[in-house]
Amino acid sequence: MEKQIEYFTQYIKRNPFWRFVAVYADNASGLHATQNGPGYQKMLKDCRKGKIDLILVKSLRPLWKRCKRNT
């Protein structure tokens, strides 16, 4: 996971139109564990505060499962 974080951090910082906010990562396995994870909850909080308007993810599948359950 460390290499993925480094890759995306640098990818974001190289784009002059983006501002890096934070890394939101949880090492839990399973949908329920990650949905309640502190990284995921912090990301939702920052989205509500307007700090985030774009989220980059390695894979859409875990995020899609979370969003699908929340609707």
PDB file of N, CA, C and O in Angstrom:
ATOM      1  N   MET A   1       0.817  -1.189   0.000  1.00  0.00           N
ATOM      2  CA  MET A   1       0.000   0.000   0.000  1.00  0.00           C
ATOM      3  C   MET A   1       0.871   1.268   0.000  1.00  0.00           C
ATOM      4  O   MET A   1       0.492   2.271  -0.575  1.00  0.00           O
ATOM      5  N   GLU A   2       2.034   1.190   0.602  1.00  0.00           N
ATOM      6  CA  GLU A   2       2.921   2.350   0.683  1.00  0.00           C
ATOM      7  C   GLU A   2       3.315   2.880  -0.702  1.00  0.00           C
ATOM      8  O   GLU A   2       3.325   4.088  -0.929  1.00  0.00           O
ATOM      9  N   LYS A   3       3.606   1.980  -1.625  1.00  0.00           N
ATOM     10  CA  LYS A   3       3.985   2.395  -2.988  1.00  0.00           C
ATOM     11  C   LYS A   3       2.810   3.045  -3.715  1.00  0.00           C
ATOM     12  O   LYS A   3       2.986   3.987  -4.474  1.00  0.00           O
ATOM     13  N   GLN A   4       1.612   2.534  -3.482  1.00  0.00           N
ATOM     14  CA  GLN A   4       0.420   3.114  -4.100  1.00  0.00           C
ATOM     15  C   GLN A   4       0.181   4.527  -3.567  1.00  0.00           C
ATOM     16  O   GLN A   4      -0.136   5.440  -4.330  1.00  0.00           O
ATOM     17  N   ILE A   5       0.352   4.706  -2.279  1.00  0.00           N
ATOM     18  CA  ILE A   5       0.174   6.031  -1.676  1.00  0.00           C
ATOM     19  C   ILE A   5       1.191   7.012  -2.247  1.00  0.00           C
ATOM     20  O   ILE A   5       0.847   8.127  -2.620  1.00  0.00           O
ATOM     21  N   GLU A   6       2.431   6.582  -2.339  1.00  0.00           N
ATOM     22  CA  GLU A   6       3.481   7.444  -2.894  1.00  0.00           C
ATOM     23  C   GLU A   6       3.189   7.793  -4.355  1.00  0.00           C
ATOM     24  O   GLU A   6       3.324   8.940  -4.772  1.00  0.00           O
ATOM     25  N   TYR A   7       2.764   6.797  -5.138  1.00  0.00           N
ATOM     26  CA  TYR A   7       2.454   7.037  -6.549  1.00  0.00           C
ATOM     27  C   TYR A   7       1.359   8.090  -6.699  1.00  0.00           C
ATOM     28  O   TYR A   7       1.504   9.058  -7.439  1.00  0.00           O
ATOM     29  N   PHE A   8       0.238   7.901  -6.003  1.00  0.00           N
ATOM     30  CA  PHE A   8      -0.878   8.829  -6.149  1.00  0.00           C
ATOM     31  C   PHE A   8      -0.576  10.202  -5.559  1.00  0.00           C
ATOM     32  O   PHE A   8      -1.009  11.219  -6.086  1.00  0.00           O
ATOM     33  N   THR A   9       0.181  10.246  -4.472  1.00  0.00           N
ATOM     34  CA  THR A   9       0.571  11.531  -3.895  1.00  0.00           C
ATOM     35  C   THR A   9       1.367  12.346  -4.911  1.00  0.00           C
ATOM     36  O   THR A   9       1.083  13.529  -5.140  1.00  0.00           O
ATOM     37  N   GLN A  10       2.358  11.732  -5.528  1.00  0.00           N
ATOM     38  CA  GLN A  10       3.170  12.429  -6.536  1.00  0.00           C
ATOM     39  C   GLN A  10       2.349  12.759  -7.781  1.00  0.00           C
ATOM     40  O   GLN A  10       2.523  13.830  -8.384  1.00  0.00           O
ATOM     41  N   TYR A  11       1.466  11.870  -8.171  1.00  0.00           N
ATOM     42  CA  TYR A  11       0.598  12.101  -9.331  1.00  0.00           C
ATOM     43  C   TYR A  11      -0.250  13.356  -9.117  1.00  0.00           C
ATOM     44  O   TYR A  11      -0.375  14.198 -10.010  1.00  0.00           O
ATOM     45  N   ILE A  12      -0.804  13.493  -7.954  1.00  0.00           N
ATOM     46  CA  ILE A  12      -1.631  14.662  -7.633  1.00  0.00           C
ATOM     47  C   ILE A  12      -0.782  15.920  -7.578  1.00  0.00           C
ATOM     48  O   ILE A  12      -1.149  16.963  -8.128  1.00  0.00           O
ATOM     49  N   LYS A  13       0.349  15.844  -6.924  1.00  0.00           N
ATOM     50  CA  LYS A  13       1.207  17.026  -6.757  1.00  0.00           C
ATOM     51  C   LYS A  13       1.802  17.518  -8.073  1.00  0.00           C
ATOM     52  O   LYS A  13       2.137  18.693  -8.192  1.00  0.00           O
ATOM     53  N   ARG A  14       1.904  16.638  -9.067  1.00  0.00           N
ATOM     54  CA  ARG A  14       2.427  17.050 -10.381  1.00  0.00           C
ATOM     55  C   ARG A  14       1.398  17.820 -11.197  1.00  0.00           C
ATOM     56  O   ARG A  14       1.746  18.502 -12.154  1.00  0.00           O
ATOM     57  N   ASN A  15       0.135  17.718 -10.849  1.00  0.00           N
ATOM     58  CA  ASN A  15      -0.914  18.400 -11.594  1.00  0.00           C
ATOM     59  C   ASN A  15      -1.127  19.794 -11.007  1.00  0.00           C
ATOM     60  O   ASN A  15      -1.558  19.929  -9.857  1.00  0.00           O
ATOM     61  N   PRO A  16      -0.843  20.845 -11.766  1.00  0.00           N
ATOM     62  CA  PRO A  16      -0.956  22.205 -11.222  1.00  0.00           C
ATOM     63  C   PRO A  16      -2.391  22.638 -10.918  1.00  0.00           C
ATOM     64  O   PRO A  16      -2.597  23.622 -10.210  1.00  0.00           O
ATOM     65  N   PHE A  17      -3.372  21.908 -11.396  1.00  0.00           N
ATOM     66  CA  PHE A  17      -4.775  22.271 -11.166  1.00  0.00           C
ATOM     67  C   PHE A  17      -5.386  21.557  -9.960  1.00  0.00           C
ATOM     68  O   PHE A  17      -6.535  21.778  -9.620  1.00  0.00           O
ATOM     69  N   TRP A  18      -4.619  20.682  -9.351  1.00  0.00           N
ATOM     70  CA  TRP A  18      -5.096  19.933  -8.192  1.00  0.00           C
ATOM     71  C   TRP A  18      -4.341  20.370  -6.947  1.00  0.00           C
ATOM     72  O   TRP A  18      -3.188  20.786  -7.006  1.00  0.00           O
ATOM     73  N   ARG A  19      -4.994  20.220  -5.797  1.00  0.00           N
ATOM     74  CA  ARG A  19      -4.361  20.489  -4.509  1.00  0.00           C
ATOM     75  C   ARG A  19      -4.467  19.223  -3.670  1.00  0.00           C
ATOM     76  O   ARG A  19      -5.547  18.703  -3.454  1.00  0.00           O
ATOM     77  N   PHE A  20      -3.334  18.765  -3.209  1.00  0.00           N
ATOM     78  CA  PHE A  20      -3.304  17.576  -2.374  1.00  0.00           C
ATOM     79  C   PHE A  20      -3.874  17.905  -0.999  1.00  0.00           C
ATOM     80  O   PHE A  20      -3.454  18.855  -0.355  1.00  0.00           O
ATOM     81  N   VAL A  21      -4.850  17.123  -0.549  1.00  0.00           N
ATOM     82  CA  VAL A  21      -5.464  17.350   0.760  1.00  0.00           C
ATOM     83  C   VAL A  21      -4.909  16.368   1.777  1.00  0.00           C
ATOM     84  O   VAL A  21      -4.343  16.761   2.785  1.00  0.00           O
ATOM     85  N   ALA A  22      -5.071  15.086   1.512  1.00  0.00           N
ATOM     86  CA  ALA A  22      -4.611  14.071   2.460  1.00  0.00           C
ATOM     87  C   ALA A  22      -4.725  12.690   1.839  1.00  0.00           C
ATOM     88  O   ALA A  22      -5.353  12.517   0.793  1.00  0.00           O
ATOM     89  N   VAL A  23      -4.148  11.716   2.503  1.00  0.00           N
ATOM     90  CA  VAL A  23      -4.337  10.317   2.151  1.00  0.00           C
ATOM     91  C   VAL A  23      -5.368   9.767   3.125  1.00  0.00           C
ATOM     92  O   VAL A  23      -5.246   9.933   4.335  1.00  0.00           O
ATOM     93  N   TYR A  24      -6.389   9.154   2.585  1.00  0.00           N
ATOM     94  CA  TYR A  24      -7.441   8.543   3.397  1.00  0.00           C
ATOM     95  C   TYR A  24      -7.368   7.046   3.155  1.00  0.00           C
ATOM     96  O   TYR A  24      -7.870   6.548   2.160  1.00  0.00           O
ATOM     97  N   ALA A  25      -6.729   6.336   4.052  1.00  0.00           N
ATOM     98  CA  ALA A  25      -6.525   4.905   3.864  1.00  0.00           C
ATOM     99  C   ALA A  25      -6.860   4.161   5.143  1.00  0.00           C
ATOM    100  O   ALA A  25      -6.523   4.604   6.235  1.00  0.00           O
ATOM    101  N   ASP A  26      -7.531   3.042   4.967  1.00  0.00           N
ATOM    102  CA  ASP A  26      -7.824   2.145   6.075  1.00  0.00           C
ATOM    103  C   ASP A  26      -7.298   0.777   5.705  1.00  0.00           C
ATOM    104  O   ASP A  26      -7.496   0.314   4.589  1.00  0.00           O
ATOM    105  N   ASN A  27      -6.653   0.120   6.627  1.00  0.00           N
ATOM    106  CA  ASN A  27      -6.082  -1.202   6.367  1.00  0.00           C
ATOM    107  C   ASN A  27      -7.013  -2.332   6.741  1.00  0.00           C
ATOM    108  O   ASN A  27      -6.603  -3.469   6.849  1.00  0.00           O
ATOM    109  N   ALA A  28      -8.258  -2.036   6.953  1.00  0.00           N
ATOM    110  CA  ALA A  28      -9.225  -3.076   7.315  1.00  0.00           C
ATOM    111  C   ALA A  28      -9.649  -3.846   6.076  1.00  0.00           C
ATOM    112  O   ALA A  28      -9.583  -3.352   4.964  1.00  0.00           O
ATOM    113  N   SER A  29     -10.113  -5.045   6.288  1.00  0.00           N
ATOM    114  CA  SER A  29     -10.625  -5.824   5.174  1.00  0.00           C
ATOM    115  C   SER A  29     -12.135  -5.971   5.324  1.00  0.00           C
ATOM    116  O   SER A  29     -12.661  -6.009   6.429  1.00  0.00           O
ATOM    117  N   GLY A  30     -12.809  -6.004   4.217  1.00  0.00           N
ATOM    118  CA  GLY A  30     -14.259  -6.139   4.239  1.00  0.00           C
ATOM    119  C   GLY A  30     -14.942  -4.792   4.190  1.00  0.00           C
ATOM    120  O   GLY A  30     -14.430  -3.784   4.662  1.00  0.00           O
ATOM    121  N   LEU A  31     -16.122  -4.778   3.601  1.00  0.00           N
ATOM    122  CA  LEU A  31     -16.879  -3.543   3.406  1.00  0.00           C
ATOM    123  C   LEU A  31     -17.239  -2.873   4.719  1.00  0.00           C
ATOM    124  O   LEU A  31     -17.052  -1.679   4.895  1.00  0.00           O
ATOM    125  N   HIS A  32     -17.761  -3.639   5.663  1.00  0.00           N
ATOM    126  CA  HIS A  32     -18.207  -3.046   6.928  1.00  0.00           C
ATOM    127  C   HIS A  32     -17.036  -2.406   7.671  1.00  0.00           C
ATOM    128  O   HIS A  32     -17.153  -1.317   8.218  1.00  0.00           O
ATOM    129  N   ALA A  33     -15.889  -3.080   7.679  1.00  0.00           N
ATOM    130  CA  ALA A  33     -14.717  -2.560   8.378  1.00  0.00           C
ATOM    131  C   ALA A  33     -14.228  -1.268   7.747  1.00  0.00           C
ATOM    132  O   ALA A  33     -13.902  -0.308   8.442  1.00  0.00           O
ATOM    133  N   THR A  34     -14.176  -1.201   6.418  1.00  0.00           N
ATOM    134  CA  THR A  34     -13.668   0.007   5.766  1.00  0.00           C
ATOM    135  C   THR A  34     -14.670   1.142   5.816  1.00  0.00           C
ATOM    136  O   THR A  34     -14.295   2.300   5.895  1.00  0.00           O
ATOM    137  N   GLN A  35     -15.962   0.826   5.801  1.00  0.00           N
ATOM    138  CA  GLN A  35     -16.991   1.862   5.875  1.00  0.00           C
ATOM    139  C   GLN A  35     -16.923   2.601   7.201  1.00  0.00           C
ATOM    140  O   GLN A  35     -17.195   3.781   7.279  1.00  0.00           O
ATOM    141  N   ASN A  36     -16.555   1.901   8.238  1.00  0.00           N
ATOM    142  CA  ASN A  36     -16.467   2.506   9.557  1.00  0.00           C
ATOM    143  C   ASN A  36     -15.046   2.922   9.904  1.00  0.00           C
ATOM    144  O   ASN A  36     -14.799   3.392  11.003  1.00  0.00           O
ATOM    145  N   GLY A  37     -14.125   2.725   8.982  1.00  0.00           N
ATOM    146  CA  GLY A  37     -12.728   3.046   9.237  1.00  0.00           C
ATOM    147  C   GLY A  37     -12.512   4.545   9.376  1.00  0.00           C
ATOM    148  O   GLY A  37     -13.220   5.353   8.776  1.00  0.00           O
ATOM    149  N   PRO A  38     -11.533   4.940  10.170  1.00  0.00           N
ATOM    150  CA  PRO A  38     -11.286   6.363  10.393  1.00  0.00           C
ATOM    151  C   PRO A  38     -10.895   7.128   9.122  1.00  0.00           C
ATOM    152  O   PRO A  38     -11.269   8.286   8.959  1.00  0.00           O
ATOM    153  N   GLY A  39     -10.166   6.482   8.205  1.00  0.00           N
ATOM    154  CA  GLY A  39      -9.788   7.144   6.960  1.00  0.00           C
ATOM    155  C   GLY A  39     -10.989   7.468   6.096  1.00  0.00           C
ATOM    156  O   GLY A  39     -11.125   8.572   5.560  1.00  0.00           O
ATOM    157  N   TYR A  40     -11.877   6.503   5.974  1.00  0.00           N
ATOM    158  CA  TYR A  40     -13.089   6.690   5.170  1.00  0.00           C
ATOM    159  C   TYR A  40     -13.987   7.751   5.793  1.00  0.00           C
ATOM    160  O   TYR A  40     -14.506   8.626   5.100  1.00  0.00           O
ATOM    161  N   GLN A  41     -14.153   7.701   7.099  1.00  0.00           N
ATOM    162  CA  GLN A  41     -14.995   8.685   7.787  1.00  0.00           C
ATOM    163  C   GLN A  41     -14.416  10.093   7.678  1.00  0.00           C
ATOM    164  O   GLN A  41     -15.142  11.059   7.483  1.00  0.00           O
ATOM    165  N   LYS A  42     -13.083  10.216   7.777  1.00  0.00           N
ATOM    166  CA  LYS A  42     -12.428  11.526   7.633  1.00  0.00           C
ATOM    167  C   LYS A  42     -12.617  12.062   6.219  1.00  0.00           C
ATOM    168  O   LYS A  42     -12.860  13.255   6.020  1.00  0.00           O
ATOM    169  N   MET A  43     -12.530  11.175   5.219  1.00  0.00           N
ATOM    170  CA  MET A  43     -12.735  11.587   3.843  1.00  0.00           C
ATOM    171  C   MET A  43     -14.154  12.129   3.650  1.00  0.00           C
ATOM    172  O   MET A  43     -14.342  13.182   3.033  1.00  0.00           O
ATOM    173  N   LEU A  44     -15.154  11.439   4.189  1.00  0.00           N
ATOM    174  CA  LEU A  44     -16.535  11.918   4.080  1.00  0.00           C
ATOM    175  C   LEU A  44     -16.695  13.275   4.758  1.00  0.00           C
ATOM    176  O   LEU A  44     -17.349  14.173   4.219  1.00  0.00           O
ATOM    177  N   LYS A  45     -16.098  13.433   5.908  1.00  0.00           N
ATOM    178  CA  LYS A  45     -16.172  14.698   6.649  1.00  0.00           C
ATOM    179  C   LYS A  45     -15.548  15.840   5.832  1.00  0.00           C
ATOM    180  O   LYS A  45     -16.117  16.925   5.730  1.00  0.00           O
ATOM    181  N   ASP A  46     -14.382  15.586   5.245  1.00  0.00           N
ATOM    182  CA  ASP A  46     -13.717  16.615   4.436  1.00  0.00           C
ATOM    183  C   ASP A  46     -14.498  16.927   3.166  1.00  0.00           C
ATOM    184  O   ASP A  46     -14.502  18.069   2.698  1.00  0.00           O
ATOM    185  N   CYS A  47     -15.175  15.929   2.603  1.00  0.00           N
ATOM    186  CA  CYS A  47     -16.039  16.184   1.441  1.00  0.00           C
ATOM    187  C   CYS A  47     -17.180  17.116   1.831  1.00  0.00           C
ATOM    188  O   CYS A  47     -17.483  18.070   1.113  1.00  0.00           O
ATOM    189  N   ARG A  48     -17.789  16.844   2.962  1.00  0.00           N
ATOM    190  CA  ARG A  48     -18.899  17.689   3.433  1.00  0.00           C
ATOM    191  C   ARG A  48     -18.445  19.110   3.735  1.00  0.00           C
ATOM    192  O   ARG A  48     -19.215  20.057   3.589  1.00  0.00           O
ATOM    193  N   LYS A  49     -17.186  19.275   4.150  1.00  0.00           N
ATOM    194  CA  LYS A  49     -16.637  20.603   4.439  1.00  0.00           C
ATOM    195  C   LYS A  49     -16.219  21.343   3.168  1.00  0.00           C
ATOM    196  O   LYS A  49     -15.830  22.495   3.219  1.00  0.00           O
ATOM    197  N   GLY A  50     -16.277  20.657   2.027  1.00  0.00           N
ATOM    198  CA  GLY A  50     -15.893  21.279   0.762  1.00  0.00           C
ATOM    199  C   GLY A  50     -14.396  21.255   0.492  1.00  0.00           C
ATOM    200  O   GLY A  50     -13.923  21.927  -0.416  1.00  0.00           O
ATOM    201  N   LYS A  51     -13.649  20.482   1.254  1.00  0.00           N
ATOM    202  CA  LYS A  51     -12.205  20.384   1.043  1.00  0.00           C
ATOM    203  C   LYS A  51     -11.857  19.524  -0.168  1.00  0.00           C
ATOM    204  O   LYS A  51     -10.772  19.625  -0.709  1.00  0.00           O
ATOM    205  N   ILE A  52     -12.786  18.666  -0.566  1.00  0.00           N
ATOM    206  CA  ILE A  52     -12.522  17.704  -1.630  1.00  0.00           C
ATOM    207  C   ILE A  52     -13.603  17.818  -2.696  1.00  0.00           C
ATOM    208  O   ILE A  52     -14.786  17.844  -2.383  1.00  0.00           O
ATOM    209  N   ASP A  53     -13.179  17.889  -3.947  1.00  0.00           N
ATOM    210  CA  ASP A  53     -14.146  17.832  -5.042  1.00  0.00           C
ATOM    211  C   ASP A  53     -13.747  16.785  -6.087  1.00  0.00           C
ATOM    212  O   ASP A  53     -14.409  16.613  -7.093  1.00  0.00           O
ATOM    213  N   LEU A  54     -12.666  16.078  -5.810  1.00  0.00           N
ATOM    214  CA  LEU A  54     -12.201  15.018  -6.698  1.00  0.00           C
ATOM    215  C   LEU A  54     -11.490  13.968  -5.848  1.00  0.00           C
ATOM    216  O   LEU A  54     -10.680  14.319  -4.987  1.00  0.00           O
ATOM    217  N   ILE A  55     -11.828  12.705  -6.067  1.00  0.00           N
ATOM    218  CA  ILE A  55     -11.198  11.611  -5.330  1.00  0.00           C
ATOM    219  C   ILE A  55     -10.582  10.654  -6.336  1.00  0.00           C
ATOM    220  O   ILE A  55     -11.242  10.210  -7.267  1.00  0.00           O
ATOM    221  N   LEU A  56      -9.302  10.352  -6.144  1.00  0.00           N
ATOM    222  CA  LEU A  56      -8.624   9.365  -6.975  1.00  0.00           C
ATOM    223  C   LEU A  56      -8.559   8.062  -6.194  1.00  0.00           C
ATOM    224  O   LEU A  56      -8.187   8.056  -5.030  1.00  0.00           O
ATOM    225  N   VAL A  57      -8.933   6.978  -6.841  1.00  0.00           N
ATOM    226  CA  VAL A  57      -8.897   5.667  -6.206  1.00  0.00           C
ATOM    227  C   VAL A  57      -8.143   4.687  -7.089  1.00  0.00           C
ATOM    228  O   VAL A  57      -8.131   4.823  -8.309  1.00  0.00           O
ATOM    229  N   LYS A  58      -7.513   3.719  -6.453  1.00  0.00           N
ATOM    230  CA  LYS A  58      -6.802   2.686  -7.205  1.00  0.00           C
ATOM    231  C   LYS A  58      -7.800   1.782  -7.913  1.00  0.00           C
ATOM    232  O   LYS A  58      -7.612   1.395  -9.051  1.00  0.00           O
ATOM    233  N   SER A  59      -8.866   1.444  -7.215  1.00  0.00           N
ATOM    234  CA  SER A  59      -9.890   0.564  -7.770  1.00  0.00           C
ATOM    235  C   SER A  59     -11.261   1.102  -7.401  1.00  0.00           C
ATOM    236  O   SER A  59     -11.490   1.488  -6.255  1.00  0.00           O
ATOM    237  N   LEU A  60     -12.171   1.124  -8.358  1.00  0.00           N
ATOM    238  CA  LEU A  60     -13.515   1.630  -8.089  1.00  0.00           C
ATOM    239  C   LEU A  60     -14.391   0.614  -7.362  1.00  0.00           C
ATOM    240  O   LEU A  60     -15.364   0.984  -6.715  1.00  0.00           O
ATOM    241  N   ARG A  61     -14.048  -0.639  -7.436  1.00  0.00           N
ATOM    242  CA  ARG A  61     -14.905  -1.669  -6.852  1.00  0.00           C
ATOM    243  C   ARG A  61     -15.182  -1.456  -5.357  1.00  0.00           C
ATOM    244  O   ARG A  61     -16.346  -1.456  -4.948  1.00  0.00           O
ATOM    245  N   PRO A  62     -14.156  -1.251  -4.509  1.00  0.00           N
ATOM    246  CA  PRO A  62     -14.452  -1.033  -3.091  1.00  0.00           C
ATOM    247  C   PRO A  62     -15.281   0.240  -2.847  1.00  0.00           C
ATOM    248  O   PRO A  62     -16.196   0.240  -2.039  1.00  0.00           O
ATOM    249  N   LEU A  63     -14.968   1.298  -3.561  1.00  0.00           N
ATOM    250  CA  LEU A  63     -15.716   2.547  -3.395  1.00  0.00           C
ATOM    251  C   LEU A  63     -17.148   2.377  -3.892  1.00  0.00           C
ATOM    252  O   LEU A  63     -18.094   2.850  -3.258  1.00  0.00           O
ATOM    253  N   TRP A  64     -17.323   1.666  -4.994  1.00  0.00           N
ATOM    254  CA  TRP A  64     -18.663   1.443  -5.537  1.00  0.00           C
ATOM    255  C   TRP A  64     -19.521   0.664  -4.541  1.00  0.00           C
ATOM    256  O   TRP A  64     -20.678   0.973  -4.321  1.00  0.00           O
ATOM    257  N   LYS A  65     -18.933  -0.348  -3.912  1.00  0.00           N
ATOM    258  CA  LYS A  65     -19.676  -1.128  -2.921  1.00  0.00           C
ATOM    259  C   LYS A  65     -20.131  -0.248  -1.765  1.00  0.00           C
ATOM    260  O   LYS A  65     -21.242  -0.363  -1.280  1.00  0.00           O
ATOM    261  N   ARG A  66     -19.246   0.640  -1.315  1.00  0.00           N
ATOM    262  CA  ARG A  66     -19.600   1.543  -0.216  1.00  0.00           C
ATOM    263  C   ARG A  66     -20.729   2.489  -0.620  1.00  0.00           C
ATOM    264  O   ARG A  66     -21.699   2.669   0.107  1.00  0.00           O
ATOM    265  N   CYS A  67     -20.590   3.077  -1.787  1.00  0.00           N
ATOM    266  CA  CYS A  67     -21.599   4.029  -2.255  1.00  0.00           C
ATOM    267  C   CYS A  67     -22.938   3.333  -2.477  1.00  0.00           C
ATOM    268  O   CYS A  67     -23.995   3.884  -2.152  1.00  0.00           O
ATOM    269  N   LYS A  68     -22.894   2.154  -3.032  1.00  0.00           N
ATOM    270  CA  LYS A  68     -24.110   1.407  -3.317  1.00  0.00           C
ATOM    271  C   LYS A  68     -24.862   1.095  -2.028  1.00  0.00           C
ATOM    272  O   LYS A  68     -26.083   1.209  -1.958  1.00  0.00           O
ATOM    273  N   ARG A  69     -24.148   0.757  -0.979  1.00  0.00           N
ATOM    274  CA  ARG A  69     -24.768   0.464   0.321  1.00  0.00           C
ATOM    275  C   ARG A  69     -25.329   1.708   0.971  1.00  0.00           C
ATOM    276  O   ARG A  69     -26.278   1.634   1.737  1.00  0.00           O
ATOM    277  N   ASN A  70     -24.738   2.861   0.710  1.00  0.00           N
ATOM    278  CA  ASN A  70     -25.164   4.107   1.358  1.00  0.00           C
ATOM    279  C   ASN A  70     -26.338   4.764   0.661  1.00  0.00           C
ATOM    280  O   ASN A  70     -26.839   5.776   1.121  1.00  0.00           O
ATOM    281  N   THR A  71     -26.790   4.217  -0.472  1.00  0.00           N
ATOM    282  CA  THR A  71     -27.929   4.841  -1.192  1.00  0.00           C
ATOM    283  C   THR A  71     -29.204   4.105  -0.924  1.00  0.00           C
ATOM    284  O   THR A  71     -29.279   3.065  -0.394  1.00  0.00           O
TER     285      THR A  71
END
